[in-house]
Structures are given as C-alpha cells and as structure tokens.
Coordinates of C-alpha atoms and ligand atoms in Angstrom, one line a residue:
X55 CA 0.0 0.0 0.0
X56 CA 1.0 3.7 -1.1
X57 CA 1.3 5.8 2.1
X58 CA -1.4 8.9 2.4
X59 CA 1.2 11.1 1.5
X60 CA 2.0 9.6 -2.1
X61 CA -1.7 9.4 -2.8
X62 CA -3.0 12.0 -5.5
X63 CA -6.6 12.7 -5.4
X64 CA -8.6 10.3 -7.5
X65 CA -6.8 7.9 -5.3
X66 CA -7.7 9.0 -2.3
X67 CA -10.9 9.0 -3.5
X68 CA -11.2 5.3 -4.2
X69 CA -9.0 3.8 -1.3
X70 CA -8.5 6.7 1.1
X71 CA -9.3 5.5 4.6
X72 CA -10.7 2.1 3.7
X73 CA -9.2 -1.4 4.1
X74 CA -11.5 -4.8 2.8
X75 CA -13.8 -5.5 5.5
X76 CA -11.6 -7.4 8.0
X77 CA -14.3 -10.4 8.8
X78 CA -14.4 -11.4 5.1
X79 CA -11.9 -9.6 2.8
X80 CA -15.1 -8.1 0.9
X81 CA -13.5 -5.0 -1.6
X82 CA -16.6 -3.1 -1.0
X83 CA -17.7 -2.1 2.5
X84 CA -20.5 -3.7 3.8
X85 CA -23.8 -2.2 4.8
X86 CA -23.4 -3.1 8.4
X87 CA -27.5 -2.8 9.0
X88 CA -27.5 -3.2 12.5
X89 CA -27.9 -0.9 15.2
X90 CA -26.3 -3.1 18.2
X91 CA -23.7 -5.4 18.6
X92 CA -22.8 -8.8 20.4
X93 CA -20.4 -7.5 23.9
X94 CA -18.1 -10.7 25.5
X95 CA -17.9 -9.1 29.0
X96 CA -20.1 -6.7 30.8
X97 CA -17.9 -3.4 31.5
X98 CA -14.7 -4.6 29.4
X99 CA -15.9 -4.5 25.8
X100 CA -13.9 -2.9 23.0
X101 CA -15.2 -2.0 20.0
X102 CA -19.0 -1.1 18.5
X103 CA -21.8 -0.7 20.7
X104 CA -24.5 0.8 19.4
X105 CA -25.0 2.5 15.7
X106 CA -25.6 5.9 16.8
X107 CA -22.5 5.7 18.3
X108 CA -20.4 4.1 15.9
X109 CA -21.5 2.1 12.6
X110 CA -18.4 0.2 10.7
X111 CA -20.2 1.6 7.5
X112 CA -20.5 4.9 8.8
X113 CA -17.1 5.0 9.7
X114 CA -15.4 3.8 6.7
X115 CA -17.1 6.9 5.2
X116 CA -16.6 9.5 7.3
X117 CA -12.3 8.0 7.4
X118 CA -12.5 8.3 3.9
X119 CA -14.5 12.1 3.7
X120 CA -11.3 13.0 6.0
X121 CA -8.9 11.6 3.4
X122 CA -10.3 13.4 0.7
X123 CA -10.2 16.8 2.6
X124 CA -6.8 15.9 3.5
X125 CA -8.1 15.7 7.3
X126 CA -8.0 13.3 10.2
X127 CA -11.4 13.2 11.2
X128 CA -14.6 12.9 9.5
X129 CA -18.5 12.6 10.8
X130 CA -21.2 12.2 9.3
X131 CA -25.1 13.3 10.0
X132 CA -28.9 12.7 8.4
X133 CA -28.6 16.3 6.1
X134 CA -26.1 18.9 5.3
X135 CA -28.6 21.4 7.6
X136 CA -27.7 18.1 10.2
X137 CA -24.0 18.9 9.9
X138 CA -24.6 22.5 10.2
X139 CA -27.3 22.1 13.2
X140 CA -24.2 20.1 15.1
X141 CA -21.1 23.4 14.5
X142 CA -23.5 25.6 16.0
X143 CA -24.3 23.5 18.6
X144 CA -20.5 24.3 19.5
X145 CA -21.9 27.9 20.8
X146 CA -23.4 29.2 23.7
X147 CA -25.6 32.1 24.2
X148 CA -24.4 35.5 23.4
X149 CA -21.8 34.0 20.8
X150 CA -21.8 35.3 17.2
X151 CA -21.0 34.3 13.7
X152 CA -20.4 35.9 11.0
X153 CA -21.4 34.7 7.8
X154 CA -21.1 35.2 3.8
X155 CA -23.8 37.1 2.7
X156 CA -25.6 34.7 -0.1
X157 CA -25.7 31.5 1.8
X158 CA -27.6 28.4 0.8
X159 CA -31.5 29.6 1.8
X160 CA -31.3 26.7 4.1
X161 CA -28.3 27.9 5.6
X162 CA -29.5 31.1 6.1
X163 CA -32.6 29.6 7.8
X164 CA -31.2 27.8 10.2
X165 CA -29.1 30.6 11.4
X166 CA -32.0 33.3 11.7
X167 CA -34.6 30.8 12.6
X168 CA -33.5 28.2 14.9
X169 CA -30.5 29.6 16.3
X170 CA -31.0 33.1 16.6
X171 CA -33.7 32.5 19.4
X172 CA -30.8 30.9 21.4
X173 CA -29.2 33.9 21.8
X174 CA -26.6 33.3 18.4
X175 CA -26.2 36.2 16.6
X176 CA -25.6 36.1 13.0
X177 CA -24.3 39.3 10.8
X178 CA -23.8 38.6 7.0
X179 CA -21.3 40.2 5.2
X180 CA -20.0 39.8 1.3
X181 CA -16.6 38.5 2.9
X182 CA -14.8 40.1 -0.7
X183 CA -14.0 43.5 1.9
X184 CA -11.8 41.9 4.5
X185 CA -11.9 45.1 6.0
X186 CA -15.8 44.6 6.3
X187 CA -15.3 41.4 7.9
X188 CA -12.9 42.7 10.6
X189 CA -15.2 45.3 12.1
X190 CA -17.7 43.0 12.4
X191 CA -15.7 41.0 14.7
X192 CA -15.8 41.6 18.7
X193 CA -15.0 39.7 21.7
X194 CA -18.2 37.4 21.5
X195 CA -17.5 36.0 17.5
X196 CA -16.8 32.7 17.7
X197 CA -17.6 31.5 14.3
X198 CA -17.0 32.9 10.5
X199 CA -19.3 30.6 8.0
X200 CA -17.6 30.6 4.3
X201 CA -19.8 29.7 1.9
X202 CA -17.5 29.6 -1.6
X203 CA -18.1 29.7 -4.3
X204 CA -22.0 30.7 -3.1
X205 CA -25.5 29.6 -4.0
X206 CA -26.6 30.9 -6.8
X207 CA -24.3 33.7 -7.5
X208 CA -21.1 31.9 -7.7
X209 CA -19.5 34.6 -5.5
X210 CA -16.0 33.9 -5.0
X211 CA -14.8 34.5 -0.9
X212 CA -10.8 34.2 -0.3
X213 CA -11.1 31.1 2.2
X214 CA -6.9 32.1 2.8
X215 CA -7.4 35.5 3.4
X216 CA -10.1 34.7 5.9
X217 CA -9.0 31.7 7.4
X218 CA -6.0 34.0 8.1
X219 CA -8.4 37.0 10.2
X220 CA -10.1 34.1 12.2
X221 CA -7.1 32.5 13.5
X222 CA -5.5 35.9 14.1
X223 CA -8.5 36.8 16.3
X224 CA -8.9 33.3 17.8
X225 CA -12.1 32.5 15.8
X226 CA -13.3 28.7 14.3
X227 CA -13.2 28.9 11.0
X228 CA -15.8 26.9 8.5
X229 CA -16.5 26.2 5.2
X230 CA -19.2 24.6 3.4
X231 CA -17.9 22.8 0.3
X232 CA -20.3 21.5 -1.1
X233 CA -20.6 23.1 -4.5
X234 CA -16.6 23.2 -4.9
X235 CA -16.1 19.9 -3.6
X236 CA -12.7 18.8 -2.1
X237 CA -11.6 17.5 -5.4
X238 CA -11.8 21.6 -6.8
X239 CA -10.9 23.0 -3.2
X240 CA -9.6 21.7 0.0
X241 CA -10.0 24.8 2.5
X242 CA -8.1 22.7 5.2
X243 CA -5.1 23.7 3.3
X244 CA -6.2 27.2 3.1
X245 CA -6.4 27.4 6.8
X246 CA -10.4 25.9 7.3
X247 CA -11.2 24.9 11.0
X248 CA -14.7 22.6 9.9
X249 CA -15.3 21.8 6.3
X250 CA -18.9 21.3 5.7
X251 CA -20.8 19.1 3.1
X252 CA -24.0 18.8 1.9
X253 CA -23.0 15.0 0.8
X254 CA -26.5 15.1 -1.2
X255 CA -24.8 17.0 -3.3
X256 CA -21.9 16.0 -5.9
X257 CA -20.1 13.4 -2.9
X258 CA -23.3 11.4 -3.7
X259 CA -23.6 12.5 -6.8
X260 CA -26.5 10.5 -7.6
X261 CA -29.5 12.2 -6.5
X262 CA -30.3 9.3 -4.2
X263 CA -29.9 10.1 -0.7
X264 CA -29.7 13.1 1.8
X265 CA -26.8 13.1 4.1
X266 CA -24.1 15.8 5.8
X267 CA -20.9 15.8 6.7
X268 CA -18.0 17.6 8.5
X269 CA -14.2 17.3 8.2
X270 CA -11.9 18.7 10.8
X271 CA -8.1 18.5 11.6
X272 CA -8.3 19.1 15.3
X273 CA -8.6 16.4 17.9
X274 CA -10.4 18.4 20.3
X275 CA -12.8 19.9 17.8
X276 CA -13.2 16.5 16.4
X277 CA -14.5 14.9 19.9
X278 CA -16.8 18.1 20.8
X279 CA -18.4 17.2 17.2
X280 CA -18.1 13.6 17.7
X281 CA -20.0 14.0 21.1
X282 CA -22.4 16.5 19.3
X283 CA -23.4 13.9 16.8
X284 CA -23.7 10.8 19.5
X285 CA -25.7 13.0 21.7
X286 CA -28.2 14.7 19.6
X287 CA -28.3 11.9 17.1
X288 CA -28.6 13.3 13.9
X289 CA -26.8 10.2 12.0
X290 CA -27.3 8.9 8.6
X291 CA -28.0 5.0 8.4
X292 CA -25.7 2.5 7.1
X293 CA -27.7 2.1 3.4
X294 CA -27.0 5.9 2.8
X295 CA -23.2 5.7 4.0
X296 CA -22.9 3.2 1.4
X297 CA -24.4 4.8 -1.5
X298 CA -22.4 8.1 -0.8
X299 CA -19.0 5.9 -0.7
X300 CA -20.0 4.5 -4.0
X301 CA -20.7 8.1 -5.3
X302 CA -17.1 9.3 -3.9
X303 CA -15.2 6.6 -5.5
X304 CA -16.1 8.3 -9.0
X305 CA -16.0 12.0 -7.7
X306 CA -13.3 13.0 -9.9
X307 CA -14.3 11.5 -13.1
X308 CA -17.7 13.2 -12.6
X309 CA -16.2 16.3 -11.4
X310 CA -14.1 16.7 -14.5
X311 CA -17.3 16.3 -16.8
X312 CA -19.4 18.5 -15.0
X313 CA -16.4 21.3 -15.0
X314 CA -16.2 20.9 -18.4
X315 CA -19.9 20.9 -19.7
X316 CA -20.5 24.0 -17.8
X317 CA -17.9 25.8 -19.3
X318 CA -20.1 24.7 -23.0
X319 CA -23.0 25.7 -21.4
X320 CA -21.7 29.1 -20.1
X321 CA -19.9 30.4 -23.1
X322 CA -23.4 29.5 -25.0
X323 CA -25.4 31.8 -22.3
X324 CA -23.0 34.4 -22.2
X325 CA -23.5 34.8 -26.2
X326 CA -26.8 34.6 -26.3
X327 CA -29.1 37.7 -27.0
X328 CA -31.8 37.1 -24.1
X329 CA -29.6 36.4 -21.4
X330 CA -28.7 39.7 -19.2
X331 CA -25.9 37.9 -17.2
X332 CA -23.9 34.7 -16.6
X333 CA -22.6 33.9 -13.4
X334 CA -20.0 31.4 -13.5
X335 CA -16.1 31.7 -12.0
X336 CA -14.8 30.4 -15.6
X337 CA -15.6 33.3 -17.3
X338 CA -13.2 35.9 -18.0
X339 CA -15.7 39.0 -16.8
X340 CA -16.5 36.8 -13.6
X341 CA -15.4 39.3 -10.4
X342 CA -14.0 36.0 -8.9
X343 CA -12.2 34.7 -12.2
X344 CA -8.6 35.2 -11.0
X345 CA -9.5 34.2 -7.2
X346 CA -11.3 31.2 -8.4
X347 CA -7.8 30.4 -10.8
X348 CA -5.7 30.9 -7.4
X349 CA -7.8 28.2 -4.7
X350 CA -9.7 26.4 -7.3
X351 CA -8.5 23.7 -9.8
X352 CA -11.3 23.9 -12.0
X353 CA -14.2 25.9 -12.3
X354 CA -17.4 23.9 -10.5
X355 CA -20.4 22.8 -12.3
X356 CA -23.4 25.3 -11.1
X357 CA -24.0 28.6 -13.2
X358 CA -26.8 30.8 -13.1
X359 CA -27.7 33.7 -15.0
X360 CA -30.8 36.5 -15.8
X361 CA -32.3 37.1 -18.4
X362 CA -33.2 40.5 -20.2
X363 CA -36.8 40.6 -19.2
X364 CA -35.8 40.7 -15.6
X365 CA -39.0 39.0 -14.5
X366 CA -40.3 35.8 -12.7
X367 CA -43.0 35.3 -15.8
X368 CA -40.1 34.8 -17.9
X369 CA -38.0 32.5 -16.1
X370 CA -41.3 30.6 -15.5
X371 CA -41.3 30.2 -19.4
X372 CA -37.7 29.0 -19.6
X373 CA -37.6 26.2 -17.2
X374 CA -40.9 25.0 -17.9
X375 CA -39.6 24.5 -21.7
X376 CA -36.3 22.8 -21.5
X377 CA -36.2 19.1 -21.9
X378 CA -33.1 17.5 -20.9
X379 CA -32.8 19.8 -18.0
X380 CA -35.3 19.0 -15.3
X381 CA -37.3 21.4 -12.9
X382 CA -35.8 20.4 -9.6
X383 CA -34.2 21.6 -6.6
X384 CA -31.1 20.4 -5.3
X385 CA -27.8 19.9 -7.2
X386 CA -24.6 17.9 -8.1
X387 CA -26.2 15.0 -9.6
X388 CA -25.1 13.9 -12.9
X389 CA -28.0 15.1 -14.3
X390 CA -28.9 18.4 -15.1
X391 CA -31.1 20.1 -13.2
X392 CA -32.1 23.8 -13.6
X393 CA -34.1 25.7 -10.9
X394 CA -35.6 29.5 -9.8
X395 CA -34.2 30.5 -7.0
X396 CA -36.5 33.4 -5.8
X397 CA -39.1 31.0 -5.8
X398 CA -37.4 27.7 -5.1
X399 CA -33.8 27.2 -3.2
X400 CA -34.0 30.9 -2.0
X401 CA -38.2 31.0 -1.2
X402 CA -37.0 31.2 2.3
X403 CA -34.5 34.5 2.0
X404 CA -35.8 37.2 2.9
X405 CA -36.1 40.0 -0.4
X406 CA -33.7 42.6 1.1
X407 CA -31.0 40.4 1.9
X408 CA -32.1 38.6 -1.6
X409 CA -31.5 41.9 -3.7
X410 CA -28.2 43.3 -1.4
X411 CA -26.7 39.5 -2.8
X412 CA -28.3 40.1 -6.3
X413 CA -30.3 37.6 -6.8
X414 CA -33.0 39.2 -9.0
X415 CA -36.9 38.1 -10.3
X416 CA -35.4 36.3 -13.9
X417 CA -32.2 34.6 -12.2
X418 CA -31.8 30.8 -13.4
X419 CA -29.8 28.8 -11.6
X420 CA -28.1 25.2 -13.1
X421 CA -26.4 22.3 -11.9
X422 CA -24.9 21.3 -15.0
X423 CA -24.9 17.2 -15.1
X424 CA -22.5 14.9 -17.1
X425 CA -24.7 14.4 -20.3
X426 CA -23.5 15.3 -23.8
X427 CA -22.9 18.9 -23.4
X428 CA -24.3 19.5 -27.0
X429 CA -27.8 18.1 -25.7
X430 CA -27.6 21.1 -23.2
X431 CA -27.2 23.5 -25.2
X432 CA -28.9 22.5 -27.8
X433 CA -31.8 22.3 -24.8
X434 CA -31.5 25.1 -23.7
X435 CA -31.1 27.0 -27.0
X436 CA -34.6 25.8 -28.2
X437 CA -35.9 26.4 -24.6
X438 CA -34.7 30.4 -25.1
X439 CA -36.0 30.2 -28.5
X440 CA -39.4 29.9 -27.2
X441 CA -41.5 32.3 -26.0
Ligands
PLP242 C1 -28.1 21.5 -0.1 C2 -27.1 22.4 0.6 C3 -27.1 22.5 2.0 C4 -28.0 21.7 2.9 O1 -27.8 20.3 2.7 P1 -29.0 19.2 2.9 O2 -28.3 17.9 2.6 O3 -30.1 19.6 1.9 O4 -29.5 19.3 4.3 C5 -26.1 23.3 2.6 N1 -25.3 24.0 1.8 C6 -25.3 24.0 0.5 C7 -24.4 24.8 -0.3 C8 -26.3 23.2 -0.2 O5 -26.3 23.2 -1.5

C-alpha cells in the first residue's frame, strides 16, 4: 500500500481511509444494517456498541470524507442542515458568527430561525472587503461561515485571506464545500477549521440520498463534534453511508465532466441575446475569475444567469420548456437540473437580503450534469427560443 502522503486525489478517493472488510476480505464495504452489537464481558468491551455511536459503515465513510479533505477526522449526519445544526451547537448564548452574505436559503434559515432564538447572533457580510469582515468581529465572535463559491451567484470568498483573520483573532473557522467539492478546493489547506458538506450533493452525486458531513483536523474539535453527533443523534443509516462511498469513488471523473460541460453551457449563455448575465467563475468577466484560478482547480459545475426581461414570468417560461434539464431543486447529480431560486432554493430569504446579494426576479440557476454537453445547449437554446 502507497502511504497517504503519495496518494494524488482520485486515489484518495477510491482507497482513502478504507481497508477490505476485515471479517471477510469483501472490496466493497458492507452495509453493516444493524444498530447493536454482540459485547463478551459486561464493562470490558472494545469496539462497537451501538450505531448511533459508531457504525463500521458509517465509519469507513466518514475516514475516507477525511482523506479526501486531507483531514484526520470525519463525521457524518442525516442532512447537510444536520451537519450545520451540530457546528453551531458548539456555541453558547451571546456567541456570534459571522457569515457570507448569499448562503444556501437553508443555511440562512437555520441561522435566523433556529439559532438566533438561542441567543446566536448572526451578521452577513459579502466577505470580498476583508476590511468589512474585521469590524464585524468583537470579543463574543466565535464562528465565521464561508460559503464559496456561493448559491446561486457563484460569488468567490478568499477562504486564505479569511481563514488567516479568524485564526489571528482566535475565531473557528468553517467552510461549506459542497458546490466546490474537495476535489476543486480543500479549504483545510487554506487554513479551514470545519469543512462542511451537503454529501447530497456531488459526494453522492446521484440524487439518491440526503446526508451531511464535517471534516476537521483538530482532535479536540473533532471529539466536541463527535460527542455533538452521539448525543443529539442526527446520523445517517448504514444504506445511505454506502451509497455516498459508492458516489465518492467516482468523484473525480464526474467532477471533470461537470467542469467541463459547464464551461459549453456558459460560453453559450453568455452569447446569447436574451440572457442579461452569466454567473460562472470560468468566465473571464467573472469578479472571482482570478481568485477562483488561485484556490480552485477547475471551475465547478453550477452557473446561473438573468435574463433581459428581468422578471419571474419569464423565467417561468424558460424552465418550464427545457427538456433534458429537469425542474428540480437540489444539485450535483449527474443530471442536469435547472431551478428558480427566488421561488425555489431561496423562497425562504428574505427579499432585502435577496436583492443586497443580487439575486434578481429572472435569475436561473443550473447544476450542470455529465450528459452530452451539445444536448444542453442544444436544450437550452430551443428552450430560449421559445416564447
Ligand atoms: C443543499 C445544501 C445544503 C443543505 O444540505 P441538505 O443535505 O439539503 O440538508 C447546505 N449548503 C449548500 C451549499 C447546499 O447546496
């Protein structure tokens, strides 16, 4: 076996963290469906207990969500809002985070709507004015939330740069990776505290199953989450951990395809004479282009864009009329899925901080899938076409 060390990603992807199940030398890792677990000797036992606890296919997972983020611990939970439910229950009352200002609608709901009550506070902030950042820090900020690049404006935030602020005032940092995945972006390198996933996303990669995840580098951090997740139980079961290690092992090879069809799709949109705006880091006019060249390897596969009649009519039109594209929220499946925020992912935002982040009535967003990228254009093109 290759050390960790020598290990490039795709690698890591496949093998990272995982050895063949030691009672029978099976390649893949069971599901271990059970949620207790035979003990010799009252008081003396080693080993699993009880599957809240500890599930050999939960673990295999979470070992290998480490490798990939080039971490040492992993954990896993029932949702991405699970994951995020269990960093926050780090806090205590009077504690404050400061957050990037166009979060994930969910994101931005649990903050203002669970948490808030317990006495969190929460400031948003765009996070590309460091200097903005830094006032908003005092003695109480415990926590600064990266989302990068963000939901659906593909807003660019310096993880580095920020990462950097936190640790010099003694702040956790975190980052939710779930549209950049680690295979684009590892923020652990760039400083990261807590890595975030919504695994739903492109770690499954399938669009069949909901599941969360953090990564973290710190022992102690890694035991207040562990404790977190064994005490407030939010896990996943061991079917799920399963189909998201089968969806990691091609990560990469999706990855690639989605980075690549979105740049066909993209280039299309940004010639075309009804759309207003693309979004998407690739692109030369992108405010993040250069940022997204310096932390990124590739580009990501969500876009979104307006369209000149800036209203919610016309992007009604548009996604009801594409074929290959399907009306859906949620994202990083391989296939393409196109969605309106105002109404959909971002219903629950509310219309000032909506606007401040740009999000306006016509704005499209699209998780570009691994099709033939000439079917998505070719989709889209008739769907623009009609009217
Ligand atoms: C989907 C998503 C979440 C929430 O994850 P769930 O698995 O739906 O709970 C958080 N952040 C981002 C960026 C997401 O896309």
């Amino acid at each position: 076996m290759m050390s960790k060390k020598e290990m490039r990603f795709g690698t890591t992807a496949i093998h990272g963290g995982l050895k063949p199940d030691a009672s029978t030398g099976a390649v893949m890792t069971p599901i271990y469906q059970t949620s207790t677990y035979a003990q010799h000797e009252v008081g003396k036992h080693k080993g699993y207990e009880y599957s809240r606890t500890l599930n050999p296919t939960r673990d295999a997972l979470e070992k290998n969500i480490a490798a990939i983020e080039g971490v040492k611990y992993g954990a896993c939970f029932g949702s991405g809002l699970a994951a995020i439910d269990a960093v926050l229950k780090m806090l205590n009352p009077g504690d404050e985070v400061i957050a990037t200002r166009d979060l994930y609608g969910g994101t931005h709901r649990i903050f203002n709507s669970v948490f808030k009550k317990y006495g969190i506070e929460f400031h948003f902030t765009a996070m590309d004015d460091l200097q903005a950042v830094e006032e908003l820090i005092n003695k109480n900020t415990k926590l600064i939330w990266m989302e990068t690049p963000t939901n659906p404006m593909t807003n660019l935030v310096d993880i580095e740069a920020v990462c950097a602020l936190a640790q010099k005032h003694n702040i956790i940092s975190a980052v939710d990776n779930t549209f950049a995945t680690p295979y684009l972006q590892q923020p652990a390198a760039l400083g990261a505290d807590i890595i975030m996933h919504s695994a739903t996303k492109y770690l499954g990669g399938h669009s069949d199953v909901v599941m969360g995840a953090l990564a973290v580098n710190d022992k102690k951090t890694a035991e207040e989450i562990y404790r977190i997740q064994n005490s407030t139980g939010a896990i996943p079961g061991p079917m799920d951990c399963f189909l998201v290690l089968r969806g990691i092992k091609t990560l990469h090879v999706r990855m690639k395809q989605h980075c690549e069809n979105a740049r066909a799709v993209a280039e299309f949109l940004d010639g075309h004479s009804r759309v207003a705006a693309v979004h998407w880091p690739g692109l030369k006019n992108h405010p993040g282009h250069e940022l997204a060249k310096k932390q990124m390897r590739d580009f990501g596969g969500m876009l979104s864009f307006s369209l000149q009649t800036d209203t919610q009519e016309a992007a009604h039109q548009l996604v009801k009329n594409t074929r290959v594209f399907t009306l859906a929220e949620s994202l990083g499946g391989v296939e393409s899925l196109i969605g309106h925020p105002v109404c959909m992912t971002h219903a629950s935002v509310p219309q000032k901080e909506r606007e401040a982040s740009g999000i306006c009535d016509s704005l499209i967003r699209l998780s570009v899938g691994i099709e033939d990228s000439a079917d998505l254009v070719e989709d889209l093109e008739q769907a623009l076409e009609k009217r």
